[in-house]
Amino acid sequence: SQQGEEDPQALSIQEGENATMNCSYKTSINNLQWYRQNSGRGLVHLILIRSNEREKHSGRLRVTLDTSKKSSSLLITASRAADTASYFCATDATSTGANSKLTFGKGITLSVRP
Amino acid sequence: KAGVTQTPRYLIKTRGQQVTLSCSPISGHRSVSWYQQTPGQGLQFLFEYFSETQRNKGNFPGRFSGRQFSNSRSEMNVSTLELGDSALYLCASSWMGQGEYNSPLHFGNGTRLTVT
């Protein structure tokens, strides 16, 4: 079953605009991660936020986590055509917290128009 | 450092056959996970190996199996293939010592399996 549910399912924006993607999950988690996938290729890790963190930045990425609402958001600022990809949130909810079994959402398709 | 390498990149098999997929993790990574990706079900966890031991297993039938070797390389095997097994199979490695949490996964580009 899917733990994470992203929304929107698809997002189309103009280059230079900001893109905001949301993820909701159902159970308590150890951490939440965002990954990017270009068509037909493997996933690339973008950012990880631990359950005791509320906000994290990495370059043009900003992720927030609200454990009370069981939700997270990923903001990509000043988007580029190269950001066009599918984005997935993934949660680690194992009792061991070993990050060895992630549950992924179905993904958001982001299209950035030049 | 070389990334995660999966072979073969593409595979076409017939129903009833079996298949073995291979994954070489990033040097020094001891954890290897396998995921199945399909348009309908999305990304689903198959299993994870650490130091040659299966540590976690997803909800897949026994036809799906795996193993890890002493050099951390891993293989997964699917026996008695069904049409529904057609998918992109992704391997991911992680540097993960005992009690080490929050290590991101590094994915290979996957093996695209088509069952006819």
PDB file of C-alpha atoms in Angstrom:
ATOM      1  CA  SER A   1       0.000   0.000   0.000  1.00  0.00           C
ATOM      2  CA  GLN A   2       1.160   3.531  -0.633  1.00  0.00           C
ATOM      3  CA  GLN A   3       2.216   5.433   2.461  1.00  0.00           C
ATOM      4  CA  GLY A   4       2.878   8.711   0.718  1.00  0.00           C
ATOM      5  CA  GLU A   5       0.360  10.484  -1.456  1.00  0.00           C
ATOM      6  CA  GLU A   6       1.652  13.389  -3.492  1.00  0.00           C
ATOM      7  CA  ASP A   7      -0.349  16.205  -4.961  1.00  0.00           C
ATOM      8  CA  PRO A   8      -0.819  17.525  -7.464  1.00  0.00           C
ATOM      9  CA  GLN A   9      -0.329  14.507  -9.709  1.00  0.00           C
ATOM     10  CA  ALA A  10       0.930  16.751 -12.489  1.00  0.00           C
ATOM     11  CA  LEU A  11       2.264  20.282 -12.529  1.00  0.00           C
ATOM     12  CA  SER A  12       3.169  22.460 -15.488  1.00  0.00           C
ATOM     13  CA  ILE A  13       4.955  25.764 -14.942  1.00  0.00           C
ATOM     14  CA  GLN A  14       7.038  28.311 -16.805  1.00  0.00           C
ATOM     15  CA  GLU A  15      10.799  28.422 -16.422  1.00  0.00           C
ATOM     16  CA  GLY A  16      11.731  30.751 -13.585  1.00  0.00           C
ATOM     17  CA  GLU A  17       8.573  30.099 -11.584  1.00  0.00           C
ATOM     18  CA  ASN A  18       8.507  28.219  -8.298  1.00  0.00           C
ATOM     19  CA  ALA A  19       7.108  24.691  -8.059  1.00  0.00           C
ATOM     20  CA  THR A  20       5.449  23.436  -4.902  1.00  0.00           C
ATOM     21  CA  MET A  21       4.678  19.766  -4.395  1.00  0.00           C
ATOM     22  CA  ASN A  22       2.933  18.212  -1.430  1.00  0.00           C
ATOM     23  CA  CYS A  23       3.059  14.815   0.192  1.00  0.00           C
ATOM     24  CA  SER A  24       0.865  13.302   2.869  1.00  0.00           C
ATOM     25  CA  TYR A  25       1.487  10.078   4.737  1.00  0.00           C
ATOM     26  CA  LYS A  26      -0.392   7.895   7.168  1.00  0.00           C
ATOM     27  CA  THR A  27       1.824   6.545   9.931  1.00  0.00           C
ATOM     28  CA  SER A  28       4.571   7.822  12.184  1.00  0.00           C
ATOM     29  CA  ILE A  29       7.862   8.103  10.370  1.00  0.00           C
ATOM     30  CA  ASN A  30      11.573   8.244  11.070  1.00  0.00           C
ATOM     31  CA  ASN A  31      12.289  10.449   8.089  1.00  0.00           C
ATOM     32  CA  LEU A  32      10.820  11.650   4.813  1.00  0.00           C
ATOM     33  CA  GLN A  33      12.788  11.895   1.601  1.00  0.00           C
ATOM     34  CA  TRP A  34      12.252  13.347  -1.840  1.00  0.00           C
ATOM     35  CA  TYR A  35      13.594  11.733  -4.984  1.00  0.00           C
ATOM     36  CA  ARG A  36      13.598  12.759  -8.646  1.00  0.00           C
ATOM     37  CA  GLN A  37      13.304  10.426 -11.602  1.00  0.00           C
ATOM     38  CA  ASN A  38      13.977  11.298 -15.207  1.00  0.00           C
ATOM     39  CA  SER A  39      12.092   9.219 -17.740  1.00  0.00           C
ATOM     40  CA  GLY A  40      13.114   5.577 -17.707  1.00  0.00           C
ATOM     41  CA  ARG A  41      16.017   6.070 -15.353  1.00  0.00           C
ATOM     42  CA  GLY A  42      16.776   5.489 -11.712  1.00  0.00           C
ATOM     43  CA  LEU A  43      15.813   7.755  -8.852  1.00  0.00           C
ATOM     44  CA  VAL A  44      18.082  10.475  -7.583  1.00  0.00           C
ATOM     45  CA  HIS A  45      18.006  11.448  -3.924  1.00  0.00           C
ATOM     46  CA  LEU A  46      17.231  15.141  -3.421  1.00  0.00           C
ATOM     47  CA  ILE A  47      16.786  15.778   0.271  1.00  0.00           C
ATOM     48  CA  LEU A  48      16.031  14.004   3.536  1.00  0.00           C
ATOM     49  CA  ILE A  49      14.267  15.512   6.522  1.00  0.00           C
ATOM     50  CA  ARG A  50      14.165  13.771   9.869  1.00  0.00           C
ATOM     51  CA  SER A  51      11.020  13.512  11.932  1.00  0.00           C
ATOM     52  CA  ASN A  52      12.363  16.010  14.493  1.00  0.00           C
ATOM     53  CA  GLU A  53      13.146  18.624  11.831  1.00  0.00           C
ATOM     54  CA  ARG A  54      10.668  21.136  10.458  1.00  0.00           C
ATOM     55  CA  GLU A  55      12.468  22.683   7.519  1.00  0.00           C
ATOM     56  CA  LYS A  56      15.531  21.989   5.438  1.00  0.00           C
ATOM     57  CA  HIS A  57      17.230  23.694   2.498  1.00  0.00           C
ATOM     58  CA  SER A  58      19.508  22.412  -0.225  1.00  0.00           C
ATOM     59  CA  GLY A  59      20.368  24.783  -3.056  1.00  0.00           C
ATOM     60  CA  ARG A  60      17.091  25.692  -4.792  1.00  0.00           C
ATOM     61  CA  LEU A  61      15.187  23.106  -2.752  1.00  0.00           C
ATOM     62  CA  ARG A  62      13.253  23.752   0.422  1.00  0.00           C
ATOM     63  CA  VAL A  63      11.397  20.985   2.201  1.00  0.00           C
ATOM     64  CA  THR A  64       9.088  21.302   5.175  1.00  0.00           C
ATOM     65  CA  LEU A  65       7.675  18.634   7.429  1.00  0.00           C
ATOM     66  CA  ASP A  66       4.601  18.875   9.642  1.00  0.00           C
ATOM     67  CA  THR A  67       4.350  15.675  11.658  1.00  0.00           C
ATOM     68  CA  SER A  68       1.111  16.782  13.318  1.00  0.00           C
ATOM     69  CA  LYS A  69      -0.548  16.954   9.910  1.00  0.00           C
ATOM     70  CA  LYS A  70       1.521  14.090   8.514  1.00  0.00           C
ATOM     71  CA  SER A  71       2.482  16.162   5.520  1.00  0.00           C
ATOM     72  CA  SER A  72       5.497  17.561   3.721  1.00  0.00           C
ATOM     73  CA  SER A  73       6.078  20.011   0.934  1.00  0.00           C
ATOM     74  CA  LEU A  74       8.900  20.410  -1.551  1.00  0.00           C
ATOM     75  CA  LEU A  75       9.556  23.821  -3.057  1.00  0.00           C
ATOM     76  CA  ILE A  76      11.795  24.224  -6.086  1.00  0.00           C
ATOM     77  CA  THR A  77      12.621  27.865  -6.628  1.00  0.00           C
ATOM     78  CA  ALA A  78      13.501  29.490  -9.963  1.00  0.00           C
ATOM     79  CA  SER A  79      12.693  26.318 -11.899  1.00  0.00           C
ATOM     80  CA  ARG A  80      14.632  25.309 -14.995  1.00  0.00           C
ATOM     81  CA  ALA A  81      13.702  23.138 -17.964  1.00  0.00           C
ATOM     82  CA  ALA A  82      16.143  20.552 -16.581  1.00  0.00           C
ATOM     83  CA  ASP A  83      13.897  20.187 -13.502  1.00  0.00           C
ATOM     84  CA  THR A  84      11.340  18.435 -15.700  1.00  0.00           C
ATOM     85  CA  ALA A  85      10.977  14.995 -14.127  1.00  0.00           C
ATOM     86  CA  SER A  86       8.826  12.907 -11.784  1.00  0.00           C
ATOM     87  CA  TYR A  87       9.184  13.637  -8.085  1.00  0.00           C
ATOM     88  CA  PHE A  88       8.503  11.107  -5.342  1.00  0.00           C
ATOM     89  CA  CYS A  89       8.234  11.392  -1.620  1.00  0.00           C
ATOM     90  CA  ALA A  90       9.299   8.377   0.391  1.00  0.00           C
ATOM     91  CA  THR A  91       8.952   7.583   4.045  1.00  0.00           C
ATOM     92  CA  ASP A  92      10.853   5.341   6.388  1.00  0.00           C
ATOM     93  CA  ALA A  93       8.483   4.012   9.001  1.00  0.00           C
ATOM     94  CA  THR A  94      10.304   0.882  10.069  1.00  0.00           C
ATOM     95  CA  SER A  95      10.559   0.145  13.765  1.00  0.00           C
ATOM     96  CA  THR A  96      14.324  -0.144  13.403  1.00  0.00           C
ATOM     97  CA  GLY A  97      14.587   3.214  11.698  1.00  0.00           C
ATOM     98  CA  ALA A  98      17.226   1.687   9.505  1.00  0.00           C
ATOM     99  CA  ASN A  99      15.981   3.411   6.354  1.00  0.00           C
ATOM    100  CA  SER A 100      16.151   0.059   4.643  1.00  0.00           C
ATOM    101  CA  LYS A 101      12.517  -0.133   3.552  1.00  0.00           C
ATOM    102  CA  LEU A 102      11.073   2.988   2.009  1.00  0.00           C
ATOM    103  CA  THR A 103       7.449   3.463   1.023  1.00  0.00           C
ATOM    104  CA  PHE A 104       7.016   5.669  -2.016  1.00  0.00           C
ATOM    105  CA  GLY A 105       4.124   7.746  -3.223  1.00  0.00           C
ATOM    106  CA  LYS A 106       2.930   7.541  -6.820  1.00  0.00           C
ATOM    107  CA  GLY A 107       4.832  10.626  -7.850  1.00  0.00           C
ATOM    108  CA  ILE A 108       4.274  14.077  -9.312  1.00  0.00           C
ATOM    109  CA  THR A 109       5.068  14.812 -12.944  1.00  0.00           C
ATOM    110  CA  LEU A 110       6.632  18.248 -13.212  1.00  0.00           C
ATOM    111  CA  SER A 111       6.930  19.930 -16.612  1.00  0.00           C
ATOM    112  CA  VAL A 112       8.898  23.147 -16.837  1.00  0.00           C
ATOM    113  CA  ARG A 113       8.269  25.030 -20.070  1.00  0.00           C
ATOM    114  CA  PRO A 114      11.215  27.010 -21.491  1.00  0.00           C
TER     115      PRO A 114
ATOM    116  CA  LYS B   1      33.190   6.640  -7.322  1.00  0.00           C
ATOM    117  CA  ALA B   2      31.197   4.485  -9.703  1.00  0.00           C
ATOM    118  CA  GLY B   3      27.445   4.490  -9.177  1.00  0.00           C
ATOM    119  CA  VAL B   4      25.090   1.576  -8.746  1.00  0.00           C
ATOM    120  CA  THR B   5      25.315  -0.704 -11.756  1.00  0.00           C
ATOM    121  CA  GLN B   6      22.473  -2.922 -12.864  1.00  0.00           C
ATOM    122  CA  THR B   7      22.664  -5.546 -15.582  1.00  0.00           C
ATOM    123  CA  PRO B   8      21.179  -6.218 -17.975  1.00  0.00           C
ATOM    124  CA  ARG B   9      19.500  -2.951 -18.916  1.00  0.00           C
ATOM    125  CA  TYR B  10      16.715  -4.624 -20.888  1.00  0.00           C
ATOM    126  CA  LEU B  11      15.360  -8.152 -20.811  1.00  0.00           C
ATOM    127  CA  ILE B  12      12.581  -9.899 -22.694  1.00  0.00           C
ATOM    128  CA  LYS B  13      11.327 -13.204 -21.341  1.00  0.00           C
ATOM    129  CA  THR B  14       8.420 -15.542 -21.926  1.00  0.00           C
ATOM    130  CA  ARG B  15       5.785 -16.524 -19.373  1.00  0.00           C
ATOM    131  CA  GLY B  16       6.942 -19.429 -17.246  1.00  0.00           C
ATOM    132  CA  GLN B  17      10.635 -18.690 -17.614  1.00  0.00           C
ATOM    133  CA  GLN B  18      12.857 -17.460 -14.843  1.00  0.00           C
ATOM    134  CA  VAL B  19      15.179 -14.476 -14.762  1.00  0.00           C
ATOM    135  CA  THR B  20      18.133 -13.260 -12.724  1.00  0.00           C
ATOM    136  CA  LEU B  21      18.980  -9.585 -12.381  1.00  0.00           C
ATOM    137  CA  SER B  22      22.268  -8.301 -11.059  1.00  0.00           C
ATOM    138  CA  CYS B  23      23.221  -5.254  -9.028  1.00  0.00           C
ATOM    139  CA  SER B  24      26.656  -3.918  -8.072  1.00  0.00           C
ATOM    140  CA  PRO B  25      26.391  -1.328  -5.297  1.00  0.00           C
ATOM    141  CA  ILE B  26      28.571   1.696  -4.742  1.00  0.00           C
ATOM    142  CA  SER B  27      31.886   0.649  -3.259  1.00  0.00           C
ATOM    143  CA  GLY B  28      31.655   0.552   0.532  1.00  0.00           C
ATOM    144  CA  HIS B  29      27.865   0.332   0.622  1.00  0.00           C
ATOM    145  CA  ARG B  30      26.667  -2.695   2.540  1.00  0.00           C
ATOM    146  CA  SER B  31      22.915  -2.368   2.120  1.00  0.00           C
ATOM    147  CA  VAL B  32      21.201  -3.271  -1.151  1.00  0.00           C
ATOM    148  CA  SER B  33      17.464  -2.872  -1.731  1.00  0.00           C
ATOM    149  CA  TRP B  34      15.293  -3.881  -4.645  1.00  0.00           C
ATOM    150  CA  TYR B  35      12.152  -2.122  -5.857  1.00  0.00           C
ATOM    151  CA  GLN B  36       9.650  -2.885  -8.581  1.00  0.00           C
ATOM    152  CA  GLN B  37       8.179   0.023 -10.522  1.00  0.00           C
ATOM    153  CA  THR B  38       5.053  -0.289 -12.646  1.00  0.00           C
ATOM    154  CA  PRO B  39       2.647   2.360 -13.980  1.00  0.00           C
ATOM    155  CA  GLY B  40      -0.235   0.885 -11.983  1.00  0.00           C
ATOM    156  CA  GLN B  41       1.359   0.128  -8.604  1.00  0.00           C
ATOM    157  CA  GLY B  42       4.182   2.627  -8.610  1.00  0.00           C
ATOM    158  CA  LEU B  43       7.335   1.838  -6.658  1.00  0.00           C
ATOM    159  CA  GLN B  44       7.051  -1.169  -4.406  1.00  0.00           C
ATOM    160  CA  PHE B  45       9.669  -2.533  -2.039  1.00  0.00           C
ATOM    161  CA  LEU B  46      10.808  -6.072  -2.734  1.00  0.00           C
ATOM    162  CA  PHE B  47      13.565  -6.798  -0.210  1.00  0.00           C
ATOM    163  CA  GLU B  48      16.710  -5.447   1.387  1.00  0.00           C
ATOM    164  CA  TYR B  49      19.980  -7.166   2.153  1.00  0.00           C
ATOM    165  CA  PHE B  50      22.671  -6.150   4.570  1.00  0.00           C
ATOM    166  CA  SER B  51      25.874  -8.131   5.032  1.00  0.00           C
ATOM    167  CA  GLU B  52      24.465 -11.078   3.084  1.00  0.00           C
ATOM    168  CA  THR B  53      21.326 -11.277   5.256  1.00  0.00           C
ATOM    169  CA  GLN B  54      17.823 -10.375   4.183  1.00  0.00           C
ATOM    170  CA  ARG B  55      16.775  -7.709   6.643  1.00  0.00           C
ATOM    171  CA  ASN B  56      13.405  -6.659   5.243  1.00  0.00           C
ATOM    172  CA  LYS B  57      10.939  -8.156   2.798  1.00  0.00           C
ATOM    173  CA  GLY B  58       7.980  -6.659   0.957  1.00  0.00           C
ATOM    174  CA  ASN B  59       4.672  -8.244   0.071  1.00  0.00           C
ATOM    175  CA  PHE B  60       5.656 -10.205  -2.976  1.00  0.00           C
ATOM    176  CA  PRO B  61       5.105 -13.922  -3.651  1.00  0.00           C
ATOM    177  CA  GLY B  62       7.841 -16.453  -3.061  1.00  0.00           C
ATOM    178  CA  ARG B  63       8.641 -16.450  -6.794  1.00  0.00           C
ATOM    179  CA  PHE B  64      10.664 -13.348  -6.049  1.00  0.00           C
ATOM    180  CA  SER B  65      13.900 -14.049  -4.249  1.00  0.00           C
ATOM    181  CA  GLY B  66      17.270 -12.475  -3.814  1.00  0.00           C
ATOM    182  CA  ARG B  67      20.669 -12.841  -2.318  1.00  0.00           C
ATOM    183  CA  GLN B  68      23.720 -10.819  -1.497  1.00  0.00           C
ATOM    184  CA  PHE B  69      27.309 -11.888  -1.838  1.00  0.00           C
ATOM    185  CA  SER B  70      30.259 -11.180   0.429  1.00  0.00           C
ATOM    186  CA  ASN B  71      31.357  -8.313  -1.849  1.00  0.00           C
ATOM    187  CA  SER B  72      27.860  -6.748  -1.388  1.00  0.00           C
ATOM    188  CA  ARG B  73      26.828  -7.457  -4.980  1.00  0.00           C
ATOM    189  CA  SER B  74      23.251  -8.649  -5.137  1.00  0.00           C
ATOM    190  CA  GLU B  75      21.053 -10.662  -7.427  1.00  0.00           C
ATOM    191  CA  MET B  76      17.324 -11.053  -7.583  1.00  0.00           C
ATOM    192  CA  ASN B  77      15.558 -13.941  -9.193  1.00  0.00           C
ATOM    193  CA  VAL B  78      12.009 -14.260 -10.442  1.00  0.00           C
ATOM    194  CA  SER B  79      10.791 -17.749 -11.242  1.00  0.00           C
ATOM    195  CA  THR B  80       7.764 -18.810 -13.269  1.00  0.00           C
ATOM    196  CA  LEU B  81       7.376 -15.382 -14.837  1.00  0.00           C
ATOM    197  CA  GLU B  82       3.903 -13.898 -15.276  1.00  0.00           C
ATOM    198  CA  LEU B  83       2.805 -11.081 -17.580  1.00  0.00           C
ATOM    199  CA  GLY B  84       2.291  -8.884 -14.509  1.00  0.00           C
ATOM    200  CA  ASP B  85       5.968  -9.131 -13.653  1.00  0.00           C
ATOM    201  CA  SER B  86       6.748  -6.771 -16.520  1.00  0.00           C
ATOM    202  CA  ALA B  87       8.270  -3.763 -14.794  1.00  0.00           C
ATOM    203  CA  LEU B  88      11.326  -1.653 -14.178  1.00  0.00           C
ATOM    204  CA  TYR B  89      13.353  -3.311 -11.407  1.00  0.00           C
ATOM    205  CA  LEU B  90      15.457  -0.865  -9.470  1.00  0.00           C
ATOM    206  CA  CYS B  91      18.320  -1.626  -7.178  1.00  0.00           C
ATOM    207  CA  ALA B  92      19.521   0.849  -4.583  1.00  0.00           C
ATOM    208  CA  SER B  93      22.499   0.821  -2.279  1.00  0.00           C
ATOM    209  CA  SER B  94      23.143   2.687   0.917  1.00  0.00           C
ATOM    210  CA  TRP B  95      25.991   3.108   3.360  1.00  0.00           C
ATOM    211  CA  MET B  96      24.374   1.797   6.434  1.00  0.00           C
ATOM    212  CA  GLY B  97      26.194   0.501   9.440  1.00  0.00           C
ATOM    213  CA  GLN B  98      24.378  -1.088  12.356  1.00  0.00           C
ATOM    214  CA  GLY B  99      22.335   1.586  14.071  1.00  0.00           C
ATOM    215  CA  GLU B 100      23.060   4.067  11.289  1.00  0.00           C
ATOM    216  CA  TYR B 101      19.860   5.765  10.276  1.00  0.00           C
ATOM    217  CA  ASN B 102      18.891   8.248   7.658  1.00  0.00           C
ATOM    218  CA  SER B 103      21.285   7.249   4.894  1.00  0.00           C
ATOM    219  CA  PRO B 104      19.840   8.089   1.469  1.00  0.00           C
ATOM    220  CA  LEU B 105      19.433   5.455  -1.199  1.00  0.00           C
ATOM    221  CA  HIS B 106      21.497   5.561  -4.383  1.00  0.00           C
ATOM    222  CA  PHE B 107      19.635   3.974  -7.277  1.00  0.00           C
ATOM    223  CA  GLY B 108      20.837   2.277 -10.415  1.00  0.00           C
ATOM    224  CA  ASN B 109      19.129   2.909 -13.751  1.00  0.00           C
ATOM    225  CA  GLY B 110      17.177  -0.309 -13.482  1.00  0.00           C
ATOM    226  CA  THR B 111      16.494  -3.380 -15.548  1.00  0.00           C
ATOM    227  CA  ARG B 112      13.458  -3.139 -17.794  1.00  0.00           C
ATOM    228  CA  LEU B 113      11.861  -6.597 -17.821  1.00  0.00           C
ATOM    229  CA  THR B 114       9.212  -7.407 -20.395  1.00  0.00           C
ATOM    230  CA  VAL B 115       7.330 -10.695 -20.093  1.00  0.00           C
ATOM    231  CA  THR B 116       5.502 -11.880 -23.214  1.00  0.00           C
TER     232      THR B 116
END
